[in-house]
């Protein structure tokens, strides 16, 4: 876009004021989370003092969270489940995307339609029958139940994203490998897939954050404290009836968010590429 | 001729099995088969099983009894069901409009040159990547009846004392949910629309400017038409996942006060998991399918760009 003249007033009006207002809206809940988590209860529940700042910061809520609850177990569960389901989804996603992007075969149009449709099926449509199925398979309260079901949300997405990425890779190298006598499988593994690492990172990082975010299946399938994930553990065990342990809740919210945010910050560009891949044709 | 063939190929017998698996059709289906079976088992089958459940009287841990469409008839006569339907439409409509307009405004703002653009864009996406339940807990505390920081601000600035009960009043509770939904979803709109904006060639704006188009005219006649495909896809995603939202409501209000914020998903959850009526619950969940399909079809008709 051409640079428009008009000095700093126009610039402030068109850029910094709206951007600043929006950033305030975006970031305030995180600030509030952080501030609340280090307030002693005497300040937390005192209506007379100015709440925006902390007078006597304390790590008590963090210590309580780590020693009195199973927070570390939940964190470990969340990571394990997210990692395994992301891995499964990348493998299955690749198995779907490679033929769809590169080959002509009977039923390819139907398959790609089915994948798009599966991607758009909202979870609440499936959770009641799935709950019954998981029960019948005696998988309730096992991490297997969520490791099996999360990929149903992630595989269609990974397949879709990878399909777009695969199509952007030039086909000549594979042709050359085929002419040299490589089998289709060799071509795929030794020539093609190594070229697609950025696509895998995009899909992987996206799938990983989605699994960390999942709540409904975890809430239904995991009812014992030692198999819970962070979101379910926080909601189910830091809220006892009408009593909210606000300090610990905020500490849990912050600690649960930090790993996702850190991983995300390393791969922002890949994440954005994945986010916009479906909508914007490059 | 033979000298040019690599050695490892020379001794390889081209078995008929190998030739078979090298056929495009066969190779493709060998790869596609396992993931497709997986999706059929855990998406296709549960979907059909859900329809079958919705036709049964099926208390949890008991055998089901086929009752035909009785569950759907019961939904039809249930005033709460219609309240839920209205809630879901209100929630979806307002949240989507706000995200669309706000997201577009933010994308246009971001589509200027300024320092720290990448850092700001990265921070902007935080609400979208942080697990929803965890950020919603922060919002719940911000809207707490006794210690809401928003009410403290209202009191401090002299606007209202005492401030309203955000989650206790039916209208304010719905409004709060919509605001939190917008807070979470707006970055997705903004970032995707920004990516769309960046694909628009600057030449087009220059040509329009030379032809005497004002900034507003450039927006209406250049930006919007070219952005339409992106807006369409983003909105479709957003509508589907807002319509079927569960987490936000479950954490913030549990559908209250007095069912004022129950959506299809949370109501189905209450009936099936809380009340143990799997059949009834499945019928409520399935009821969300026809309106959702209608919305998507209507959007396709009105918003889909003409294919060139």
XYZ file of C-alpha atoms in Angstrom:
590
model
C 0.000 0.000 0.000
C 1.198 3.471 -0.709
C 2.344 5.479 2.280
C -0.239 8.118 3.011
C 0.754 11.506 4.263
C -0.856 13.399 7.081
C 1.606 13.298 9.948
C 1.468 11.657 13.313
C -2.122 12.642 14.122
C -3.537 10.682 11.221
C -1.126 7.864 11.997
C -2.255 7.763 15.622
C -5.912 7.825 14.631
C -5.608 5.196 11.921
C -3.104 2.900 13.542
C -1.979 3.284 17.115
C -5.259 4.132 18.840
C -7.319 1.272 17.366
C -4.395 -1.122 17.702
C -3.758 -0.044 21.284
C -7.416 -0.423 22.225
C -7.516 -3.861 20.729
C -4.307 -5.001 22.393
C -5.696 -3.830 25.734
C -8.829 -5.945 25.157
C -6.714 -8.930 24.069
C -4.072 -8.849 26.749
C -5.982 -7.696 29.823
C -7.367 -11.154 30.746
C -3.819 -12.529 30.712
C -2.588 -9.674 32.874
C -5.475 -10.311 35.215
C -4.680 -14.011 35.324
C -1.056 -13.294 36.236
C -1.845 -10.619 38.818
C -4.524 -12.681 40.519
C -2.301 -15.743 40.739
C 0.289 -13.912 42.885
C -2.113 -12.080 45.205
C -2.515 -13.341 48.741
C -6.112 -14.183 49.641
C -6.249 -11.122 51.915
C -5.910 -8.908 48.833
C -7.898 -11.164 46.504
C -11.039 -10.840 48.578
C -10.648 -7.247 49.716
C -13.026 -4.855 47.998
C -11.485 -1.772 49.537
C -8.112 -1.780 47.824
C -7.186 -0.984 44.257
C -7.214 -4.390 42.506
C -4.996 -3.665 39.491
C -1.716 -4.115 41.314
C -0.304 -6.531 43.876
C 0.827 -5.166 47.220
C 2.380 -8.289 48.702
C 3.085 -10.777 45.914
C 3.189 -14.408 46.960
C 3.766 -17.743 45.258
C 1.494 -19.502 47.731
C -1.144 -20.368 45.114
C 1.487 -21.950 42.881
C 2.941 -23.955 45.748
C -0.537 -25.098 46.796
C -1.413 -25.985 43.224
C 1.689 -28.106 42.766
C 1.611 -29.782 46.186
C -2.078 -30.149 47.011
C -3.478 -31.049 43.606
C -2.490 -33.388 40.817
C -1.588 -30.496 38.541
C 1.731 -32.027 37.456
C 0.002 -35.295 36.586
C -2.605 -33.410 34.556
C 0.154 -31.514 32.737
C 1.935 -34.740 31.922
C -1.320 -36.325 30.708
C -2.106 -33.314 28.542
C 1.325 -33.468 26.922
C 1.291 -37.194 26.414
C -2.165 -37.135 24.839
C -1.393 -34.119 22.662
C 1.895 -35.581 21.441
C 0.561 -39.039 20.630
C -2.598 -37.791 18.946
C -0.612 -35.252 16.936
C 1.749 -37.996 15.769
C -1.130 -40.286 14.787
C -2.836 -37.422 12.992
C 0.261 -36.475 11.007
C 0.793 -40.074 9.861
C -2.857 -40.583 8.895
C -3.037 -37.088 7.424
C -0.046 -37.808 5.191
C -1.494 -41.160 4.113
C -4.631 -39.339 2.988
C -3.042 -36.231 1.564
C -0.304 -37.753 -0.591
C -2.540 -39.776 -2.912
C -5.127 -36.989 -3.017
C -2.498 -34.418 -3.963
C -0.517 -36.523 -6.408
C -2.452 -39.478 -7.843
C -5.473 -40.182 -9.930
C -7.554 -42.950 -8.439
C -11.112 -44.151 -8.338
C -13.102 -42.377 -5.637
C -10.668 -39.507 -5.024
C -13.369 -36.843 -5.395
C -15.597 -38.660 -2.918
C -12.765 -39.068 -0.426
C -11.768 -35.420 -0.511
C -15.392 -34.393 -0.052
C -15.758 -36.804 2.859
C -12.668 -35.392 4.533
C -13.929 -31.815 4.233
C -17.315 -32.888 5.613
C -15.688 -34.757 8.520
C -13.680 -31.665 9.334
C -16.872 -29.640 9.602
C -18.775 -32.096 11.825
C -18.930 -30.349 15.188
C -17.957 -32.386 18.232
C -21.251 -31.949 20.104
C -22.905 -34.006 17.393
C -20.793 -37.038 18.272
C -20.095 -36.924 21.992
C -23.175 -38.814 23.197
C -22.775 -41.860 20.916
C -19.001 -41.771 21.470
C -19.467 -41.742 25.239
C -21.585 -44.881 24.933
C -19.080 -46.552 22.597
C -16.142 -45.737 24.870
C -18.123 -47.204 27.771
C -18.894 -50.401 25.895
C -15.202 -50.764 25.012
C -14.352 -50.272 28.731
C -12.050 -47.399 27.817
C -13.561 -44.896 30.254
C -10.958 -43.231 32.500
C -8.065 -44.263 30.293
C -5.899 -41.927 28.261
C -6.486 -44.308 25.349
C -10.042 -42.985 25.108
C -8.871 -39.467 24.246
C -5.823 -40.598 22.265
C -8.242 -42.523 20.030
C -10.821 -39.765 19.695
C -8.677 -36.621 19.341
C -7.315 -37.729 15.954
C -10.894 -37.815 14.656
C -10.805 -34.013 15.029
C -7.233 -33.631 13.815
C -6.843 -36.067 10.900
C -9.245 -34.272 8.504
C -7.595 -30.978 9.321
C -4.048 -32.319 8.866
C -5.023 -34.046 5.622
C -6.546 -30.864 4.275
C -3.611 -28.668 5.225
C -0.992 -31.148 3.993
C -2.846 -31.626 0.715
C -2.480 -27.908 0.035
C 1.167 -28.005 0.986
C 1.931 -31.119 -1.078
C 0.438 -29.509 -4.167
C 2.807 -26.574 -3.819
C 5.859 -28.875 -4.060
C 7.109 -29.271 -7.663
C 6.462 -32.715 -9.062
C 9.658 -32.924 -11.169
C 11.818 -34.497 -8.459
C 9.377 -37.346 -8.013
C 9.187 -37.817 -11.775
C 12.960 -38.018 -11.905
C 13.022 -40.586 -9.098
C 10.382 -42.674 -10.844
C 12.322 -42.608 -14.101
C 15.378 -43.779 -12.179
C 13.334 -46.771 -11.116
C 12.339 -45.923 -7.556
C 9.079 -47.486 -6.391
C 6.186 -45.230 -5.442
C 6.855 -45.844 -1.767
C 10.567 -45.034 -2.136
C 9.712 -41.885 -4.067
C 7.330 -40.814 -1.349
C 9.622 -41.482 1.597
C 13.069 -40.662 0.212
C 12.304 -37.854 -2.209
C 8.978 -36.242 -1.444
C 8.355 -36.260 2.313
C 11.738 -34.721 3.259
C 10.762 -31.708 1.171
C 7.592 -31.196 3.194
C 8.998 -30.553 6.679
C 7.552 -27.000 6.878
C 4.107 -28.411 6.086
C 4.480 -31.011 8.834
C 5.514 -28.352 11.334
C 2.463 -26.232 10.454
C 0.046 -29.127 10.716
C 1.779 -30.520 13.800
C 1.826 -27.287 15.763
C -1.799 -26.667 14.930
C -2.862 -30.171 15.874
C -0.878 -29.914 19.093
C -2.565 -26.687 20.220
C -5.966 -28.105 19.256
C -5.396 -31.194 21.412
C -4.304 -29.057 24.341
C -7.496 -27.075 23.919
C -9.895 -30.024 23.706
C -12.326 -30.156 26.592
C -15.588 -31.964 25.825
C -14.253 -35.503 25.257
C -11.785 -35.167 28.135
C -14.591 -33.982 30.418
C -16.803 -36.953 29.569
C -14.250 -39.751 29.276
C -11.881 -38.815 32.107
C -13.494 -38.696 35.526
C -10.629 -39.881 37.742
C -8.098 -37.329 38.922
C -5.027 -39.272 37.799
C -6.066 -39.447 34.142
C -7.375 -35.911 33.785
C -5.981 -33.211 31.505
C -5.273 -29.661 32.696
C -8.531 -27.970 31.570
C -10.727 -30.723 33.060
C -8.660 -31.005 36.212
C -8.827 -27.265 36.827
C -12.587 -27.045 36.312
C -13.452 -30.231 38.167
C -11.095 -30.044 41.129
C -10.374 -26.377 41.798
C -14.078 -25.584 41.926
C -15.709 -27.401 44.819
C -19.436 -26.826 44.681
C -19.803 -23.102 45.148
C -16.248 -22.589 46.367
C -13.822 -21.328 43.765
C -10.133 -21.440 44.628
C -9.468 -18.347 42.548
C -5.768 -18.006 43.286
C -5.079 -21.619 42.376
C -7.427 -21.467 39.400
C -5.497 -18.521 37.988
C -2.162 -20.189 38.710
C -3.395 -23.299 36.907
C -4.717 -21.249 33.988
C -1.413 -19.469 33.631
C 0.786 -22.546 34.040
C -1.443 -24.475 31.644
C -1.212 -21.718 29.049
C 2.520 -21.073 29.223
C 3.744 -24.285 27.535
C 1.342 -23.818 24.615
C 2.307 -20.165 24.299
C 6.039 -20.947 24.390
C 5.812 -23.666 21.746
C 3.621 -21.404 19.668
C 6.068 -18.497 19.932
C 8.811 -20.617 18.359
C 6.632 -21.495 15.381
C 4.419 -18.423 14.940
C 5.001 -18.244 11.201
C 4.203 -21.917 10.716
C 1.126 -21.587 12.871
C -0.148 -18.608 10.905
C 0.564 -20.463 7.668
C -1.542 -23.374 8.926
C -4.289 -21.099 10.166
C -4.700 -19.274 6.900
C -3.969 -22.204 4.578
C -7.572 -23.293 4.279
C -8.948 -19.885 3.468
C -6.294 -18.112 1.444
C -5.020 -19.612 -1.759
C -1.407 -18.598 -2.035
C 21.165 -49.476 -23.265
C 21.725 -51.956 -20.483
C 24.826 -50.089 -19.345
C 22.708 -47.060 -18.464
C 20.371 -49.001 -16.176
C 21.517 -48.830 -12.521
C 22.755 -52.116 -11.180
C 20.146 -52.551 -8.451
C 17.402 -52.399 -11.023
C 19.029 -54.921 -13.283
C 18.561 -57.772 -10.794
C 15.228 -56.805 -9.524
C 12.573 -59.197 -10.736
C 9.470 -57.200 -11.468
C 7.137 -59.496 -9.590
C 3.493 -59.284 -10.444
C 2.709 -58.278 -6.835
C 5.073 -55.349 -7.093
C 3.630 -54.319 -10.416
C 0.188 -54.504 -8.829
C 1.105 -52.257 -5.892
C 2.774 -49.802 -8.248
C -0.507 -49.100 -9.993
C -1.768 -45.645 -9.030
C -5.182 -46.904 -8.007
C -3.832 -49.683 -5.808
C -1.050 -47.663 -4.218
C -3.470 -44.835 -3.415
C -5.993 -47.114 -1.780
C -3.336 -48.948 0.221
C -2.360 -45.607 1.732
C -5.826 -44.176 2.110
C -7.434 -47.346 3.457
C -6.223 -47.311 7.089
C -7.052 -43.655 7.872
C -10.403 -43.988 6.121
C -11.247 -47.077 8.186
C -10.227 -45.164 11.302
C -12.510 -42.249 10.417
C -15.382 -44.553 9.536
C -15.013 -46.337 12.889
C -14.782 -43.198 15.025
C -16.739 -40.578 13.076
C -19.019 -42.333 10.583
C -20.183 -45.102 12.896
C -20.746 -42.830 15.954
C -22.711 -40.458 13.735
C -25.056 -43.227 12.605
C -25.145 -44.682 16.104
C -26.174 -41.228 17.345
C -29.135 -41.253 14.973
C -30.052 -44.751 16.201
C -29.760 -43.569 19.844
C -32.032 -40.610 19.141
C -34.781 -43.067 18.155
C -34.571 -44.914 21.468
C -35.609 -44.450 25.043
C -32.166 -45.128 26.401
C -31.277 -44.433 30.037
C -27.561 -44.739 30.678
C -26.451 -48.294 31.638
C -29.775 -49.766 30.538
C -30.895 -51.392 27.324
C -32.569 -49.069 24.867
C -36.151 -49.312 23.664
C -37.021 -48.207 20.143
C -39.520 -45.337 20.320
C -39.420 -43.925 16.808
C -39.560 -40.162 16.674
C -40.922 -39.806 20.214
C -37.790 -38.010 21.439
C -38.059 -35.435 18.686
C -41.758 -34.957 19.414
C -40.895 -34.438 23.074
C -38.260 -31.850 22.080
C -40.871 -30.104 19.989
C -43.151 -29.745 23.035
C -40.351 -28.762 25.381
C -40.305 -24.974 25.948
C -36.682 -25.155 27.090
C -35.754 -26.720 23.754
C -37.129 -23.705 21.880
C -35.422 -21.356 24.315
C -32.182 -23.193 23.580
C -32.770 -22.860 19.839
C -33.338 -19.104 20.130
C -30.289 -18.743 22.397
C -28.103 -20.584 19.925
C -29.219 -18.373 17.051
C -28.767 -15.159 19.039
C -25.337 -16.264 20.238
C -24.179 -17.342 16.780
C -25.577 -14.305 14.988
C -24.163 -11.595 17.232
C -20.828 -13.286 17.877
C -20.301 -13.868 14.152
C -21.240 -10.336 13.109
C -19.003 -8.803 15.761
C -16.096 -11.059 14.858
C -16.532 -10.344 11.167
C -16.712 -6.556 11.494
C -14.083 -6.339 14.231
C -11.804 -8.794 12.467
C -12.022 -6.867 9.218
C -11.346 -3.566 10.991
C -8.370 -5.061 12.777
C -7.022 -6.654 9.594
C -7.243 -3.300 7.783
C -5.469 -1.623 10.701
C -2.763 -4.283 10.682
C -2.327 -3.974 6.928
C -0.180 -0.851 7.368
C 3.543 -0.659 7.823
C 4.598 -0.204 11.433
C 7.265 -1.331 13.832
C 6.941 -4.557 15.834
C 4.263 -5.768 13.438
C 5.260 -9.418 13.728
C 5.477 -9.293 17.510
C 2.071 -7.638 17.761
C 0.557 -10.152 15.376
C 1.988 -12.988 17.448
C 0.554 -11.550 20.676
C -2.769 -10.907 19.009
C -3.274 -14.599 18.402
C -2.771 -15.542 22.056
C -6.497 -15.722 22.906
C -6.923 -18.168 20.065
C -4.098 -20.546 21.000
C -4.392 -20.555 24.790
C -6.715 -23.378 25.861
C -10.210 -21.890 25.897
C -11.200 -23.304 29.255
C -8.206 -21.722 30.931
C -8.743 -18.244 29.491
C -12.460 -18.511 30.229
C -11.595 -19.103 33.884
C -9.873 -15.685 33.837
C -12.997 -14.135 32.327
C -15.161 -15.808 34.937
C -13.122 -14.080 37.641
C -13.348 -10.778 35.756
C -17.134 -11.167 35.753
C -17.413 -12.485 39.316
C -20.499 -11.177 41.143
C -18.524 -10.040 44.184
C -15.095 -9.131 42.912
C -15.471 -8.216 39.253
C -12.646 -5.949 38.137
C -14.985 -4.512 35.522
C -17.413 -3.459 38.223
C -14.540 -1.998 40.222
C -13.678 0.072 37.150
C -17.309 1.156 36.717
C -17.409 2.229 40.350
C -14.025 3.934 40.197
C -15.004 5.974 37.134
C -18.394 6.757 38.659
C -20.406 5.052 35.911
C -22.256 2.560 38.073
C -22.264 1.603 41.729
C -22.834 -1.206 42.347
C -22.055 -2.689 38.941
C -24.383 -5.217 37.344
C -24.350 -8.946 38.010
C -22.844 -9.963 34.675
C -23.593 -13.649 34.831
C -26.703 -13.398 37.022
C -28.863 -11.377 34.656
C -30.155 -13.366 31.644
C -29.410 -10.680 29.059
C -26.065 -9.672 30.496
C -25.045 -13.319 30.776
C -25.725 -13.844 27.074
C -23.899 -10.605 26.288
C -20.924 -11.677 28.391
C -20.745 -15.002 26.560
C -20.823 -13.232 23.209
C -18.045 -10.866 24.279
C -15.830 -13.699 25.488
C -16.501 -15.615 22.278
C -15.540 -12.549 20.247
C -12.425 -12.071 22.375
C -11.349 -15.600 21.554
C -12.392 -15.788 17.904
C -11.564 -12.338 16.599
C -7.831 -13.014 16.108
C -8.661 -15.908 13.784
C -10.718 -13.583 11.598
C -8.157 -10.798 11.725
C -5.133 -12.937 10.882
C -6.866 -14.806 8.076
C -8.353 -11.642 6.577
C -4.965 -9.965 6.897
C -3.407 -12.809 4.909
C -6.169 -12.298 2.340
C -5.525 -8.557 2.199
C -1.862 -9.159 1.549
C -2.642 -11.153 -1.588
C -4.406 -8.139 -3.140
C -2.066 -6.477 -5.599
C -1.155 -2.841 -4.766
C -1.492 -2.097 -8.513
C -5.253 -2.388 -8.175
C -5.356 0.313 -5.495
C -3.083 2.519 -7.558
C -5.254 2.124 -10.627
C -8.361 2.927 -8.575
C -6.678 5.978 -7.049
C -5.668 7.252 -10.480
C -9.279 6.829 -11.569
C -10.223 9.118 -8.701
C -11.633 6.580 -6.231
C -11.760 7.701 -2.602
C -10.461 5.480 0.200
C -14.024 4.329 0.930
C -14.716 3.583 -2.729
C -11.477 1.598 -2.935
C -12.591 -0.409 0.072
C -16.055 -1.103 -1.363
C -15.051 -1.760 -4.961
C -11.589 -3.281 -4.673
C -10.963 -4.696 -1.196
C -14.340 -6.227 -0.360
C -14.982 -8.081 -3.641
C -11.485 -9.559 -3.642
C -11.746 -10.511 0.009
C -15.109 -12.189 -0.371
C -13.857 -15.765 -0.802
C -11.735 -15.472 2.355
C -14.547 -13.864 4.331
C -16.859 -16.648 3.204
C -14.623 -19.490 4.349
C -13.693 -17.868 7.654
C -17.326 -17.089 8.417
C -18.426 -20.609 7.577
C -15.929 -22.084 10.012
C -16.820 -19.577 12.636
C -20.571 -20.117 12.291
C -20.238 -23.879 12.599
C -18.045 -23.787 15.654
C -19.956 -20.962 17.333
C -23.277 -22.698 16.728
C -21.882 -25.871 18.287
C -20.006 -24.128 21.091
C -19.789 -25.951 24.390
C -16.721 -24.965 26.421
C -17.462 -21.298 26.980
C -20.985 -21.835 28.224
C -20.069 -24.853 30.307
C -17.388 -22.910 32.158
C -18.996 -19.467 32.442
C -22.691 -20.071 33.102
C -23.570 -23.792 32.764
C -26.568 -22.575 30.761
C -27.941 -20.374 33.533
C -29.490 -18.252 34.821
C -32.740 -20.153 34.213
C -31.621 -21.640 30.879
C -30.989 -18.165 29.487
C -27.642 -19.161 28.007
C -28.108 -22.866 27.256
C -27.012 -23.780 23.742
C -27.801 -27.010 21.888
C -24.497 -28.549 22.933
C -24.757 -27.735 26.630
C -28.436 -28.691 26.798
C -27.731 -32.026 25.107
C -24.885 -32.543 27.565
C -27.126 -31.827 30.553
C -29.788 -34.253 29.370
C -27.407 -37.039 28.374
C -24.625 -36.764 30.961
C -26.443 -35.031 33.811
C -29.834 -36.672 33.365
C -28.562 -39.941 31.923
C -31.053 -39.847 29.037
C -28.806 -40.738 26.116
C -31.652 -40.970 23.593
C -33.163 -37.598 24.451
C -29.705 -36.019 24.530
C -28.833 -37.430 21.129
C -32.072 -36.027 19.698
C -31.236 -32.534 20.983
C -27.703 -32.760 19.562
C -29.042 -33.939 16.201
C -31.575 -31.103 16.140
C -28.643 -28.795 15.575
C -27.899 -30.393 12.209
C -30.773 -29.080 10.015
C -30.459 -25.402 11.052
C -26.698 -25.622 10.696
C -27.068 -27.091 7.217
C -29.573 -24.352 6.326
C -27.243 -21.614 7.504
C -24.377 -23.054 5.488
C -26.524 -23.382 2.358
C -27.880 -19.848 2.761
C -24.384 -18.509 3.243
C -23.171 -20.355 0.187
C -25.935 -18.796 -1.888
C -25.460 -15.247 -0.652
C -21.754 -15.014 -0.039
C -20.088 -17.402 -2.394
C -18.100 -15.492 -4.976
C -18.875 -16.205 -8.607
C -16.329 -18.590 -9.921
C -14.392 -17.004 -12.717
